[in-house]
Amino acid sequence: MLVLREAIRGATDLPEDPVGKAPRQRCLTTATKQIIFINRFFFPDHSATSQLLTDLTFHMARHGYPVRVITSRQRYDNPSAGLTKRESVEGVDIYRVSTTQFGRAALVGRGFDYLSFYTSVWRSVLRVARPGDILVAKTDPPLLSIPALRAVRRRGLRLVNWLQDLYPEVAMALDVPLVRGPVAKGLQHLRDTTLRAAAANVVVGEQMAEIVRSRGIAAPVHVIPNWCDDDDIQPIAPSDNPLRRRWGIEGRFVVGYSGNLGRGHEFETILDAAEHLRSHPNILFLFIGGGHKFDELARQVHQRKLDSAFRFFPYQERAALTHSLSVPDVHWISLKPELEGLIVPSKVYGIAAAGRPIISITARDGEIARLVQRHRCGIIVEPGRGHHLAEELRRLSADPSARAEMGLRARAMLEKHFTRQQAFARWDQLFGTIA
């Protein structure tokens, strides 16, 4: 915590950037002020926070908002990417700052990447921001709102915290070294200070909103769920999907996982179910993506001699999601129960857009489980109940009409509550209120 404070305090102000003058005003609702977003990853990076931020900023620029993004030169899976320092894409001015490049493999190296980004982004905000501008701080890296608040106070800005997760609570739940006891309480105090000072706090789920409000945060808390490209991602029948043919999995019942498999997820329930399903070779577990636990899962699959029941593919290009998300007959989502309310898996929206049933391997009273139960668009399996999951998969594999009905209800849920345009409208309303 002291290192974080000193890293921020040690940053010096920089002279005004001659190319950093406010752009020509195009939207009356922003009252000539610009909106500046800060996040470690941005276009063309494929990570979830990057894609969400890209979608929102491109939308805002198309509708006349003067938008800037301050980000790193890294990609999520390539810390040495060296992306262009300054460019404009789809009307969004992008500033990419230099940081250390240790990457995500080791905790210490990741910490240095975080600290260098805090300092560089703080300097860059001071350089390009003008009094009255809106500064939107995401949560990658964690606690980004702390240096953001220092810049807000120094430049007379209005702060919006966009919380994809709650830190340090996530680290505490995962028993991350050093983030416990007095250190954790100190970080919570610093984080809460930024929430209280904000013009608005945006969270991605109802349970997350409950936790934030329970900490005595009087500043407005808005629930704006994440989204997917539901215009492009549409249900495709397995027989019409070219990826099934290309990957050689035609005729099999496919249980899919798409996206990051990280520390907050568990796969033991899936492995246990696969053990129970050895006598059902038509059932295939398909993994598309990456993450901290991706390689570990592949190793355990090999050790248990389950290779014939599993297939692994890397992240797919975003343009291919409409096909890759429609390859599985059902999708599963996992979240450790102790992380409920601290994280909301956003992959649920892509699954719903593809019109596929959702298997929620989560606490029964968790955010995703509540949606599945309320809209009858899948099944709920509590973590550790692999035998129950195997029984449900056997049932679903033999009942295509039940799968189709669940998939239709999943898509209907999305269209009623969680489309991208609905999320954009909520953000437009929020910025109009602040401005």
XYZ file of C-alpha atoms in Angstrom, residues 2-3 37 51 64-65 70 75 92-93 96 123 128 169-170 183 196 221 260 313-314 327 330 346 349 411 416:
27
model
C 2.846 2.403 0.883
C 4.607 1.493 -2.358
C -11.206 6.335 -20.005
C -13.608 -5.419 -25.838
C -20.552 12.911 -30.950
C -18.800 12.540 -27.625
C -5.296 6.113 -21.896
C -1.769 -7.000 -25.143
C -11.360 7.761 -30.347
C -8.011 9.349 -29.426
C -0.644 4.295 -24.949
C 1.018 11.603 -15.639
C -4.505 15.739 -21.383
C -11.946 -8.463 -1.702
C -11.197 -10.725 -4.690
C -2.943 -4.383 4.448
C -17.281 8.078 -1.992
C -24.255 3.291 -7.548
C -10.748 -16.923 -19.695
C -8.505 -24.300 -28.936
C -7.040 -20.811 -28.458
C -20.369 -24.936 -31.738
C -24.568 -26.284 -24.063
C -19.683 -11.642 -18.564
C -24.223 -12.741 -22.492
C -31.881 -15.467 -26.150
C -35.323 -8.178 -22.961
